[in-house]
Structure formats: C-alpha cells, structure tokens
GROMACS .gro file of C-alpha atoms in nm:
model
  432
    1MET     CA    1   1.194   2.971  -0.081
    2ASP     CA    2   1.173   2.935  -0.452
    3ILE     CA    3   0.901   2.840  -0.694
    4ALA     CA    4   1.028   2.469  -0.728
    5ALA     CA    5   1.013   2.432  -0.344
    6LYS     CA    6   0.683   2.595  -0.294
    7ARG     CA    7   0.541   2.350  -0.578
    8SER     CA    8   0.698   2.065  -0.395
    9ILE     CA    9   0.511   2.154  -0.074
   10VAL     CA   10   0.176   2.198  -0.288
   11ASP     CA   11   0.256   1.840  -0.412
   12TYR     CA   12   0.283   1.701  -0.063
   13VAL     CA   13  -0.040   1.867   0.049
   14ALA     CA   14  -0.213   1.708  -0.244
   15ALA     CA   15  -0.073   1.375  -0.172
   16THR     CA   16  -0.179   1.406   0.201
   17LYS     CA   17  -0.525   1.490   0.102
   18ASN     CA   18  -0.546   1.156  -0.098
   19GLU     CA   19  -0.434   0.960   0.225
   20ILE     CA   20  -0.706   1.175   0.414
   21LEU     CA   21  -0.981   1.075   0.192
   22VAL     CA   22  -0.888   0.709   0.180
   23ASP     CA   23  -0.900   0.720   0.561
   24GLU     CA   24  -1.221   0.869   0.586
   25ARG     CA   25  -1.369   0.621   0.349
   26LEU     CA   26  -1.246   0.342   0.575
   27PHE     CA   27  -1.410   0.524   0.873
   28SER     CA   28  -1.731   0.507   0.661
   29LEU     CA   29  -1.713   0.147   0.622
   30LEU     CA   30  -1.652   0.084   0.988
   31GLY     CA   31  -1.979   0.282   1.046
   32THR     CA   32  -1.814   0.552   1.255
   33SER     CA   33  -1.605   0.862   1.197
   34PRO     CA   34  -1.292   1.023   1.308
   35GLU     CA   35  -1.483   1.251   1.524
   36VAL     CA   36  -1.571   0.953   1.744
   37LEU     CA   37  -1.216   0.755   1.727
   38GLY     CA   38  -0.969   1.042   1.640
   39TYR     CA   39  -0.769   1.170   1.349
   40LEU     CA   40  -0.494   0.932   1.370
   41PRO     CA   41  -0.325   0.799   1.053
   42ARG     CA   42  -0.258   0.429   0.969
   43ILE     CA   43  -0.595   0.314   1.074
   44PRO     CA   44  -0.539  -0.069   1.016
   45LYS     CA   45  -0.255  -0.036   1.269
   46TRP     CA   46  -0.483   0.059   1.566
   47ILE     CA   47  -0.832   0.017   1.464
   48GLY     CA   48  -0.899  -0.320   1.678
   49TRP     CA   49  -0.781  -0.141   1.981
   50GLY     CA   50  -0.961   0.173   1.917
   51ARG     CA   51  -1.308   0.031   1.852
   52ARG     CA   52  -1.264  -0.140   2.211
   53PHE     CA   53  -1.153   0.202   2.364
   54PRO     CA   54  -1.305   0.478   2.143
   55ARG     CA   55  -1.295   0.744   2.423
   56LEU     CA   56  -0.932   0.666   2.512
   57THR     CA   57  -0.845   0.663   2.161
   58ARG     CA   58  -1.002   1.011   2.077
   59THR     CA   59  -0.827   1.163   2.381
   60MET     CA   60  -0.497   1.031   2.288
   61SER     CA   61  -0.547   1.152   1.933
   62HIS     CA   62  -0.594   1.495   2.077
   63LEU     CA   63  -0.295   1.484   2.297
   64ILE     CA   64  -0.081   1.362   2.020
   65ARG     CA   65  -0.195   1.634   1.770
   66PHE     CA   66  -0.139   1.907   2.050
   67ALA     CA   67   0.224   1.753   2.117
   68TRP     CA   68   0.289   1.742   1.750
   69LEU     CA   69   0.206   2.124   1.688
   70CYS     CA   70   0.414   2.210   1.995
   71GLY     CA   71   0.736   2.079   1.887
   72GLY     CA   72   0.673   1.707   1.826
   73ALA     CA   73   0.687   1.747   1.461
   74VAL     CA   74   1.016   1.941   1.467
   75PHE     CA   75   1.162   1.696   1.716
   76LEU     CA   76   1.083   1.399   1.466
   77PHE     CA   77   1.203   1.578   1.168
   78SER     CA   78   1.526   1.652   1.366
   79LEU     CA   79   1.593   1.299   1.421
   80ASN     CA   80   1.510   1.191   1.070
   81PHE     CA   81   1.755   1.480   0.966
   82VAL     CA   82   2.044   1.352   1.195
   83ALA     CA   83   2.011   1.013   1.076
   84ALA     CA   84   1.997   1.100   0.704
   85TRP     CA   85   2.286   1.355   0.763
   86ALA     CA   86   2.509   1.073   0.883
   87ARG     CA   87   2.445   0.871   0.565
   88ALA     CA   88   2.469   1.175   0.321
   89PRO     CA   89   2.799   1.269   0.158
   90ARG     CA   90   2.914   1.634   0.130
   91ALA     CA   91   2.880   1.573  -0.227
   92PRO     CA   92   2.669   1.295  -0.402
   93ARG     CA   93   2.907   0.966  -0.408
   94PRO     CA   94   2.955   0.784  -0.742
   95ARG     CA   95   2.680   0.561  -0.804
   96ARG     CA   96   2.871   0.232  -0.781
   97ASN     CA   97   2.563   0.000  -0.765
   98MET     CA   98   2.386   0.149  -1.060
   99SER     CA   99   2.431   0.045  -1.430
  100ALA     CA  100   2.625   0.277  -1.612
  101ASP     CA  101   2.347   0.330  -1.885
  102SER     CA  102   2.056   0.291  -1.633
  103LYS     CA  103   1.729   0.375  -1.825
  104SER     CA  104   1.478   0.251  -1.551
  105TYR     CA  105   1.446   0.257  -1.186
  106ILE     CA  106   1.246   0.050  -0.949
  107LEU     CA  107   1.128   0.263  -0.660
  108ALA     CA  108   1.137   0.041  -0.341
  109LEU     CA  109   0.906   0.268  -0.139
  110SER     CA  110   0.726  -0.018   0.025
  111ASP     CA  111   0.803  -0.385   0.135
  112ARG     CA  112   0.536  -0.505  -0.143
  113VAL     CA  113   0.781  -0.381  -0.441
  114GLU     CA  114   1.032  -0.672  -0.392
  115ASP     CA  115   0.783  -0.934  -0.380
  116ILE     CA  116   0.596  -0.830  -0.692
  117MET     CA  117   0.921  -0.751  -0.898
  118GLY     CA  118   1.065  -1.075  -0.815
  119ARG     CA  119   0.793  -1.273  -0.962
  120SER     CA  120   0.707  -1.373  -1.322
  121PRO     CA  121   0.676  -1.178  -1.579
  122PHE     CA  122   0.871  -0.895  -1.435
  123ALA     CA  123   1.169  -1.097  -1.322
  124GLU     CA  124   1.208  -1.189  -1.720
  125ASP     CA  125   1.137  -0.856  -1.879
  126PRO     CA  126   1.467  -0.643  -1.925
  127LEU     CA  127   1.280  -0.334  -1.849
  128PHE     CA  128   1.243  -0.461  -1.509
  129ALA     CA  129   1.537  -0.709  -1.469
  130ASP     CA  130   1.798  -0.452  -1.587
  131ALA     CA  131   1.644  -0.166  -1.375
  132THR     CA  132   1.835   0.000  -1.090
  133TRP     CA  133   1.648  -0.009  -0.774
  134VAL     CA  134   1.629   0.316  -0.573
  135CYS     CA  135   1.624   0.201  -0.190
  136VAL     CA  136   1.522   0.371   0.127
  137PRO     CA  137   1.645   0.279   0.474
  138TRP     CA  138   1.303   0.253   0.631
  139VAL     CA  139   1.204  -0.022   0.374
  140PRO     CA  140   1.424  -0.341   0.444
  141MET     CA  141   1.528  -0.525   0.114
  142GLN     CA  142   1.602  -0.886   0.167
  143SER     CA  143   1.787  -0.943  -0.176
  144ARG     CA  144   1.958  -0.596  -0.201
  145PRO     CA  145   2.305  -0.739  -0.268
  146GLN     CA  146   2.201  -0.924  -0.573
  147ARG     CA  147   2.068  -0.624  -0.759
  148ASN     CA  148   2.185  -0.301  -0.925
  149HIS     CA  149   2.076  -0.047  -0.637
  150VAL     CA  150   2.137   0.275  -0.515
  151ASP     CA  151   2.045   0.428  -0.166
  152ALA     CA  152   1.816   0.743  -0.211
  153SER     CA  153   2.055   0.925   0.050
  154SER     CA  154   2.364   0.884  -0.152
  155LEU     CA  155   2.212   1.081  -0.440
  156LEU     CA  156   2.170   1.395  -0.187
  157THR     CA  157   2.400   1.650  -0.045
  158ARG     CA  158   2.350   1.773   0.292
  159GLY     CA  159   2.226   2.079   0.164
  160ASP     CA  160   1.942   1.893  -0.005
  161LEU     CA  161   1.878   1.752   0.341
  162PHE     CA  162   1.867   2.076   0.516
  163GLN     CA  163   1.604   2.202   0.230
  164ALA     CA  164   1.400   1.870   0.295
  165PHE     CA  165   1.384   1.967   0.672
  166ILE     CA  166   1.258   2.329   0.600
  167LYS     CA  167   1.003   2.209   0.351
  168SER     CA  168   0.872   1.954   0.602
  169VAL     CA  169   0.833   2.203   0.879
  170THR     CA  170   0.659   2.422   0.625
  171ALA     CA  171   0.436   2.155   0.504
  172VAL     CA  172   0.322   2.080   0.873
  173TYR     CA  173   0.225   2.451   0.894
  174VAL     CA  174   0.021   2.457   0.571
  175LEU     CA  175  -0.168   2.137   0.672
  176TRP     CA  176  -0.253   2.287   1.012
  177ARG     CA  177  -0.377   2.621   0.845
  178HIS     CA  178  -0.591   2.442   0.598
  179LYS     CA  179  -0.944   2.402   0.719
  180HIS     CA  180  -0.979   2.049   0.579
  181THR     CA  181  -0.659   1.931   0.676
  182SER     CA  182  -0.618   2.090   1.010
  183ARG     CA  183  -0.761   1.791   1.216
  184TRP     CA  184  -0.551   1.548   1.016
  185VAL     CA  185  -0.215   1.731   1.071
  186LEU     CA  186  -0.068   1.406   1.205
  187GLN     CA  187  -0.077   1.278   0.854
  188SER     CA  188   0.227   1.495   0.807
  189TYR     CA  189   0.453   1.245   1.001
  190THR     CA  190   0.581   1.132   0.664
  191ALA     CA  191   0.696   1.462   0.542
  192PHE     CA  192   1.075   1.469   0.591
  193ARG     CA  193   1.102   1.114   0.419
  194TRP     CA  194   0.879   1.230   0.137
  195PHE     CA  195   1.080   1.535   0.057
  196VAL     CA  196   1.399   1.327   0.071
  197VAL     CA  197   1.292   1.099  -0.179
  198ARG     CA  198   1.154   1.377  -0.397
  199SER     CA  199   1.499   1.525  -0.399
  200ALA     CA  200   1.645   1.203  -0.482
  201LEU     CA  201   1.419   1.129  -0.777
  202GLU     CA  202   1.463   1.482  -0.903
  203LYS     CA  203   1.825   1.379  -0.991
  204LEU     CA  204   1.744   1.064  -1.212
  205ASP     CA  205   1.654   1.035  -1.567
  206GLY     CA  206   1.466   0.741  -1.703
  207ALA     CA  207   1.150   0.530  -1.645
  208MET     CA  208   1.036   0.554  -1.273
  209ILE     CA  209   0.869   0.215  -1.192
  210THR     CA  210   0.619   0.220  -0.895
  211CYS     CA  211   0.374  -0.016  -0.729
  212GLU     CA  212   0.194   0.272  -0.562
  213HIS     CA  213  -0.161   0.342  -0.688
  214TYR     CA  214  -0.286   0.675  -0.552
  215ASP     CA  215  -0.120   0.728  -0.212
  216ARG     CA  216   0.128   1.007  -0.114
  217TRP     CA  217   0.411   0.829  -0.265
  218ALA     CA  218   0.239   0.758  -0.606
  219ILE     CA  219   0.161   1.132  -0.599
  220LEU     CA  220   0.527   1.203  -0.516
  221VAL     CA  221   0.628   0.986  -0.819
  222ASP     CA  222   0.372   1.123  -1.050
  223SER     CA  223   0.455   1.508  -0.947
  224THR     CA  224   0.825   1.456  -0.977
  225VAL     CA  225   0.803   1.288  -1.339
  226GLY     CA  226   0.552   1.574  -1.435
  227ALA     CA  227   0.794   1.838  -1.329
  228ARG     CA  228   1.086   1.662  -1.485
  229THR     CA  229   0.904   1.605  -1.834
  230ARG     CA  230   0.804   1.986  -1.834
  231ARG     CA  231   1.176   2.090  -1.768
  232HIS     CA  232   1.269   1.864  -2.054
  233GLY     CA  233   1.025   2.027  -2.284
  234GLY     CA  234   0.761   1.750  -2.287
  235SER     CA  235   0.753   1.383  -2.427
  236GLY     CA  236   1.069   1.259  -2.567
  237SER     CA  237   1.286   1.352  -2.242
  238GLY     CA  238   1.313   0.975  -2.148
  239VAL     CA  239   1.146   1.048  -1.807
  240GLU     CA  240   0.822   0.856  -1.752
  241MET     CA  241   0.620   0.693  -1.486
  242ILE     CA  242   0.539   0.325  -1.506
  243LEU     CA  243   0.259   0.176  -1.281
  244VAL     CA  244   0.244  -0.170  -1.178
  245GLN     CA  245  -0.079  -0.297  -0.992
  246HIS     CA  246   0.024  -0.445  -0.647
  247GLY     CA  247  -0.337  -0.554  -0.521
  248TYR     CA  248  -0.697  -0.578  -0.584
  249MET     CA  249  -0.898  -0.251  -0.618
  250GLY     CA  250  -1.240  -0.356  -0.488
  251GLY     CA  251  -1.139  -0.360  -0.132
  252LEU     CA  252  -1.280  -0.010  -0.039
  253GLY     CA  253  -1.647  -0.056  -0.154
  254LYS     CA  254  -1.914  -0.305  -0.076
  255ASP     CA  255  -1.902  -0.400  -0.442
  256HIS     CA  256  -1.698  -0.315  -0.765
  257GLU     CA  257  -1.919  -0.038  -0.868
  258GLU     CA  258  -1.886   0.143  -0.536
  259SER     CA  259  -1.507   0.105  -0.550
  260LEU     CA  260  -1.498   0.294  -0.869
  261GLN     CA  261  -1.639   0.595  -0.670
  262LEU     CA  262  -1.303   0.619  -0.450
  263PRO     CA  263  -1.286   0.999  -0.395
  264ILE     CA  264  -0.917   1.106  -0.480
  265HIS     CA  265  -0.801   1.472  -0.459
  266ARG     CA  266  -0.521   1.447  -0.679
  267ARG     CA  267  -0.533   1.203  -0.968
  268LEU     CA  268  -0.206   1.071  -1.173
  269ARG     CA  269  -0.106   1.306  -1.468
  270ALA     CA  270   0.222   1.168  -1.564
  271VAL     CA  271   0.173   0.779  -1.577
  272SER     CA  272   0.238   0.663  -1.933
  273ARG     CA  273   0.239   0.290  -1.897
  274MET     CA  274   0.039   0.043  -1.663
  275TYR     CA  275   0.067  -0.324  -1.578
  276LEU     CA  276  -0.268  -0.447  -1.448
  277TYR     CA  277  -0.428  -0.752  -1.356
  278ASP     CA  278  -0.739  -0.726  -1.606
  279ALA     CA  279  -0.981  -0.496  -1.788
  280ALA     CA  280  -1.181  -0.426  -1.456
  281ALA     CA  281  -0.858  -0.287  -1.298
  282LYS     CA  282  -0.798  -0.071  -1.609
  283LYS     CA  283  -1.163   0.071  -1.577
  284PHE     CA  284  -1.078   0.150  -1.219
  285PHE     CA  285  -0.757   0.315  -1.278
  286MET     CA  286  -0.899   0.508  -1.596
  287ASP     CA  287  -1.197   0.610  -1.406
  288ALA     CA  288  -1.083   0.706  -1.059
  289VAL     CA  289  -0.695   0.730  -1.040
  290VAL     CA  290  -0.573   0.870  -1.381
  291SER     CA  291  -0.650   1.244  -1.478
  292ARG     CA  292  -0.899   1.279  -1.767
  293GLY     CA  293  -0.635   1.466  -1.963
  294ARG     CA  294  -0.390   1.166  -1.934
  295THR     CA  295  -0.640   0.925  -2.026
  296ARG     CA  296  -0.732   1.114  -2.337
  297ARG     CA  297  -0.375   1.117  -2.439
  298GLY     CA  298  -0.371   0.749  -2.389
  299ILE     CA  299  -0.177   0.506  -2.166
  300ALA     CA  300  -0.026   0.190  -2.281
  301THR     CA  301  -0.149  -0.104  -2.080
  302THR     CA  302  -0.016  -0.458  -2.015
  303PHE     CA  303  -0.219  -0.723  -1.844
  304PHE     CA  304  -0.064  -0.970  -1.613
  305ARG     CA  305  -0.168  -1.237  -1.353
  306PRO     CA  306   0.018  -1.233  -1.020
  307GLN     CA  307   0.175  -1.548  -0.925
  308ILE     CA  308   0.257  -1.730  -0.592
  309GLU     CA  309   0.420  -2.044  -0.505
  310LEU     CA  310   0.212  -2.267  -0.283
  311THR     CA  311   0.346  -2.448   0.021
  312ALA     CA  312   0.207  -2.789   0.089
  313MET     CA  313   0.025  -2.838   0.422
  314PRO     CA  314  -0.010  -3.171   0.610
  315ALA     CA  315  -0.226  -3.440   0.436
  316ASP     CA  316  -0.460  -3.536   0.709
  317LYS     CA  317  -0.780  -3.592   0.495
  318LEU     CA  318  -0.939  -3.274   0.619
  319VAL     CA  319  -1.070  -2.996   0.415
  320LYS     CA  320  -0.825  -2.693   0.428
  321ILE     CA  321  -0.964  -2.350   0.450
  322LEU     CA  322  -0.758  -2.023   0.447
  323PHE     CA  323  -0.903  -1.713   0.603
  324VAL     CA  324  -0.751  -1.396   0.462
  325GLY     CA  325  -0.728  -1.140   0.758
  326HIS     CA  326  -0.820  -0.761   0.777
  327PRO     CA  327  -0.881  -0.584   1.066
  328LEU     CA  328  -1.207  -0.458   0.945
  329CYS     CA  329  -1.335  -0.816   0.899
  330GLU     CA  330  -1.148  -1.000   1.178
  331GLU     CA  331  -1.478  -1.015   1.410
  332LEU     CA  332  -1.659  -1.167   1.110
  333HIS     CA  333  -1.403  -1.439   1.071
  334LEU     CA  334  -1.409  -1.532   1.434
  335SER     CA  335  -1.782  -1.551   1.410
  336ILE     CA  336  -1.771  -1.752   1.095
  337ILE     CA  337  -1.533  -2.011   1.233
  338ASN     CA  338  -1.705  -2.041   1.579
  339LYS     CA  339  -2.032  -2.137   1.373
  340LEU     CA  340  -1.846  -2.372   1.148
  341VAL     CA  341  -1.695  -2.595   1.413
  342HIS     CA  342  -2.043  -2.704   1.531
  343HIS     CA  343  -2.114  -2.844   1.180
  344ALA     CA  344  -1.780  -2.982   1.020
  345ARG     CA  345  -1.434  -3.095   1.059
  346PHE     CA  346  -1.177  -2.894   0.872
  347ALA     CA  347  -0.834  -2.753   0.910
  348ALA     CA  348  -0.825  -2.369   0.933
  349TYR     CA  349  -0.530  -2.144   0.844
  350TYR     CA  350  -0.532  -1.757   0.902
  351LYS     CA  351  -0.305  -1.518   0.705
  352PRO     CA  352  -0.320  -1.198   0.884
  353HIS     CA  353  -0.321  -0.862   0.725
  354PRO     CA  354   0.072  -0.764   0.648
  355LYS     CA  355   0.007  -0.400   0.776
  356ALA     CA  356  -0.185  -0.477   1.110
  357ALA     CA  357  -0.132  -0.703   1.396
  358MET     CA  358  -0.391  -0.949   1.512
  359SER     CA  359  -0.599  -0.893   1.811
  360GLY     CA  360  -0.574  -1.139   2.105
  361LYS     CA  361  -0.906  -1.315   2.042
  362ALA     CA  362  -0.782  -1.386   1.679
  363THR     CA  363  -0.452  -1.498   1.830
  364ALA     CA  364  -0.611  -1.740   2.066
  365GLN     CA  365  -0.823  -1.897   1.789
  366GLU     CA  366  -0.764  -2.253   1.710
  367TRP     CA  367  -0.642  -2.204   1.376
  368THR     CA  368  -0.286  -2.208   1.223
  369VAL     CA  369  -0.154  -1.859   1.176
  370ILE     CA  370   0.050  -1.800   0.861
  371ASN     CA  371   0.284  -1.511   0.992
  372ASP     CA  372   0.549  -1.550   0.708
  373PRO     CA  373   0.439  -1.316   0.442
  374ALA     CA  374   0.606  -1.539   0.173
  375CYS     CA  375   0.424  -1.854   0.276
  376PHE     CA  376   0.104  -1.943   0.083
  377PRO     CA  377  -0.033  -2.249   0.202
  378ALA     CA  378  -0.192  -2.486  -0.042
  379VAL     CA  379  -0.564  -2.522   0.070
  380ASP     CA  380  -0.897  -2.634  -0.073
  381PHE     CA  381  -1.040  -2.279  -0.090
  382LEU     CA  382  -1.028  -1.917   0.079
  383VAL     CA  383  -1.257  -1.717   0.290
  384SER     CA  384  -1.178  -1.378   0.199
  385TYR     CA  385  -1.277  -1.014   0.149
  386PRO     CA  386  -1.188  -0.897  -0.216
  387SER     CA  387  -0.818  -0.914  -0.177
  388THR     CA  388  -0.504  -0.968  -0.402
  389LEU     CA  389  -0.475  -1.312  -0.250
  390VAL     CA  390  -0.798  -1.422  -0.412
  391THR     CA  391  -0.655  -1.328  -0.751
  392GLU     CA  392  -0.327  -1.483  -0.685
  393TYR     CA  393  -0.507  -1.812  -0.561
  394GLU     CA  394  -0.746  -1.824  -0.843
  395ALA     CA  395  -0.454  -1.821  -1.090
  396THR     CA  396  -0.336  -2.163  -0.926
  397GLY     CA  397  -0.691  -2.315  -0.968
  398ILE     CA  398  -0.803  -2.256  -0.585
  399PRO     CA  399  -1.142  -2.085  -0.550
  400ALA     CA  400  -1.262  -1.843  -0.266
  401GLN     CA  401  -1.564  -1.766  -0.096
  402ILE     CA  402  -1.569  -1.378  -0.117
  403HIS     CA  403  -1.762  -1.139   0.127
  404PRO     CA  404  -1.765  -0.781   0.154
  405LEU     CA  405  -1.494  -0.615   0.360
  406ASP     CA  406  -1.746  -0.468   0.606
  407LEU     CA  407  -2.002  -0.758   0.624
  408ASP     CA  408  -2.179  -0.749   0.967
  409PRO     CA  409  -2.126  -1.073   1.155
  410ALA     CA  410  -2.494  -1.076   1.233
  411ASN     CA  411  -2.569  -1.105   0.862
  412SER     CA  412  -2.321  -1.393   0.780
  413ASP     CA  413  -2.535  -1.692   0.801
  414GLY     CA  414  -2.590  -1.727   0.416
  415LEU     CA  415  -2.195  -1.694   0.399
  416VAL     CA  416  -2.165  -1.966   0.660
  417ARG     CA  417  -2.404  -2.211   0.457
  418GLN     CA  418  -2.201  -2.138   0.143
  419ILE     CA  419  -1.866  -2.240   0.327
  420LEU     CA  420  -2.040  -2.560   0.480
  421ASP     CA  421  -2.139  -2.640   0.114
  422GLY     CA  422  -1.770  -2.597  -0.011
  423ILE     CA  423  -1.662  -2.805   0.281
  424ALA     CA  424  -1.894  -3.104   0.207
  425MET     CA  425  -1.795  -3.077  -0.163
  426HIS     CA  426  -1.416  -3.087  -0.093
  427GLN     CA  427  -1.485  -3.369   0.145
  428ARG     CA  428  -1.632  -3.570  -0.096
  429ARG     CA  429  -1.343  -3.531  -0.337
  430LEU     CA  430  -1.107  -3.615  -0.049
  431SER     CA  431  -1.305  -3.938   0.035
  432GLY     CA  432  -1.339  -4.028  -0.315
   0.00000   0.00000   0.00000
C-alpha cells in the first residue's frame, strides 16, 4: 500500500473520530452514555426505541459489533463492491453529462443538497447553476435529468473499486486497534462508500461545493482538496473547497455559547469560501470548525438567507402551530400539546425530523403530520428547538417559540405559558 493510500485511511479515521465526538455529545444531551445504550451509529434513527429498551439495545450493540468484526464488515463491503463493480466500466467512460469546461462540482452526498442548491440565491449564481453535479447511487436525486451530472462510479475503474475495498477492510482493522475508536468500530459501515467517493473526487479539477459541515463527508472533501492542492503546488491550481451552510449550528448545545464548544477532532483545512446564514454562523465555523491556520489565511464569506415556499393550510379561524420534531424533544412536544389542549383551541401540525422515524405515541397524537419534506405549512408560529426551519420561517415573517433541544418536559411550564400567550395574541388578530 503506497503513501497516498495510507494517507486516505488516516483521513477516514480522522473523519470517523469527528462522527464519534458528535455522537458522544448527543448522548450527553440525553443524560446517558454509550455504555448504557450501546455504541451504535446514527443515534436519531434508534434513540426512541433504545431509550425504552436500554438493556436490549446494549445487548444488540454487542452482538452486532461481534458479527461486524467476525466477517460482517467484509460481507457488507463485498456486497457494496459487487454492486459498484456492475456499474463501473473497465476504463472511465466519457463524461457525457458534464460540461466540457466544468469549473465547479456540486457534491450530492446527502439528500439535503438538492433542496438547498435548488433555491435562491444559488439557482441564479453561475458558479452553482453551471456546476456539474457529482451523484452517488445511495442518494436519490429527483431532478437529475435536468442538470449536468456525473455518477461517481463512472469516474472509476474496477481497479479503483478493488483498492477502495482493500482500504475499507484496513480501516476497520485500524479503528478496532485504536483505543478510543475500538468500541465505535460500527461507525466504519460507511468505509467503502467513503473511499469510492474519495477516488472519484481525486479525478476532478475545480471547485468542490459541499453542504457538509464537519462530518465524515466534509472531511472527505477537505482532505481530498488539500491533497490535490499540495500536488498542484499550492494556490492557483483551480482546486478549492466551497462550503454552503445547510442548517442551524446551535442544535448541539443548551445555548449558542455552548454550541461553540463542539469538540471536533479534525478541523477543515482546505475550505477557501463559505456561504453562511449570518455573523453568528461565521463565528461558529471560525471558532470550532475551520483550522486556525486556514482562519489566519482568510476565508471569503458570503451571507445568505435560506428560503422556503409556504403551503396554505385550511382557513378555519384557528391559530395554527407547527411543532418541529426531533427524537430528542419528542416527549417534550407530546407533553406540551397535552397541556395546551386543556386551555386553548388551535390547529397543530407536526413536521418530523427527516432523518428519524416518529414513535407510535407521536403518530397517534391528534396533530396533522407533515411527512412531505418539501411541504412547509403556512402557520402562525412554530414551537421548535434551534433548527434550520426557525431561520427559514423567520425569513417569511413567521416567529417561533424556541426551546433547548434537551429541555426536560417537567420544566416546560414556562414554555407552555409563552405558547398560550402566543395563541391568545394570534387569536385576537384572527377575530379582529
């Protein structure tokens, strides 16, 4: 294995450590720990079930980890490899869907990218509007035929895929051998996909546009651009990383100042331009996400306001409230609405977190669930943790009652009073 391959494995381990630190922060907000619930990745997907059955969840975590280390990882990567092998050519295909003079690439590494890049101001900016989209098969794109795009697999040879497989298996071994990451070795389920995308990006020259902040995919882009820039002899190579903010940055702390203390193992070193919501977001990225060396060299920053199109709801003379859902505050929202119904009449809507399923109790609640991620109901105000939707709705003139992500339902009486005051105020407006 050559030096470049070893460096890519080091980068993957660093990226995984970022994921681990964020998950440990989430456990802390829950008032628990992975020792209690198990070292499973993608916490929002299972936390509701896990908190109800902690012993079973922990036992399953141990069993899955054992199976992963005893061949499960190789089996999954083999399936990934076979699927990618079927799509990949013996030699890279002509890039039929790419502009001949592509100077920028939008990396569609998550489903949020299409939603963000399709809105103003990016839809009108030539840097973004003329960019080629780099797509991956595990992230479906609704509007792919309308854009210049290229499948990452079409950039790779079957030899590249074999190298990605070898690196993936090696990365699992490295994570297992490292003291801090050994228990979190299940985080390596993304390894093959990560190395496939890395190999694809290494074949492109131009600006890499990403909506990832500091997770494993952000580090992938950052480390790839950094390596390409070094090989091209520094600045002036045409290879750069452009970061576009995709969500509110205060969600991992009780308040904004605490969120600035988010522990990140590997900071971004190659980002040269950022498109952010406001000065507070810039402070967060400069203080907690971007490396100090990169900060000293300066980063061009452009501010923008995320925009949404509201969907009219039935005009029934009732105050309309939208609860913005998240697994960590589902019990809080259920407690709040059960208190509110005894004191006021209103129409309640619930927009679940796009990355986590609702519990049975939330589904059974008498509110209208907005499952369509592209539907933003026109309401009178929101009840939400510090989320992107708060910023987006505020841009349309709709306020929010904001609560901490980890507010205990037992301490919600003050919030309930504020919501009742809001209902009364809006009801007077509707009656007048």
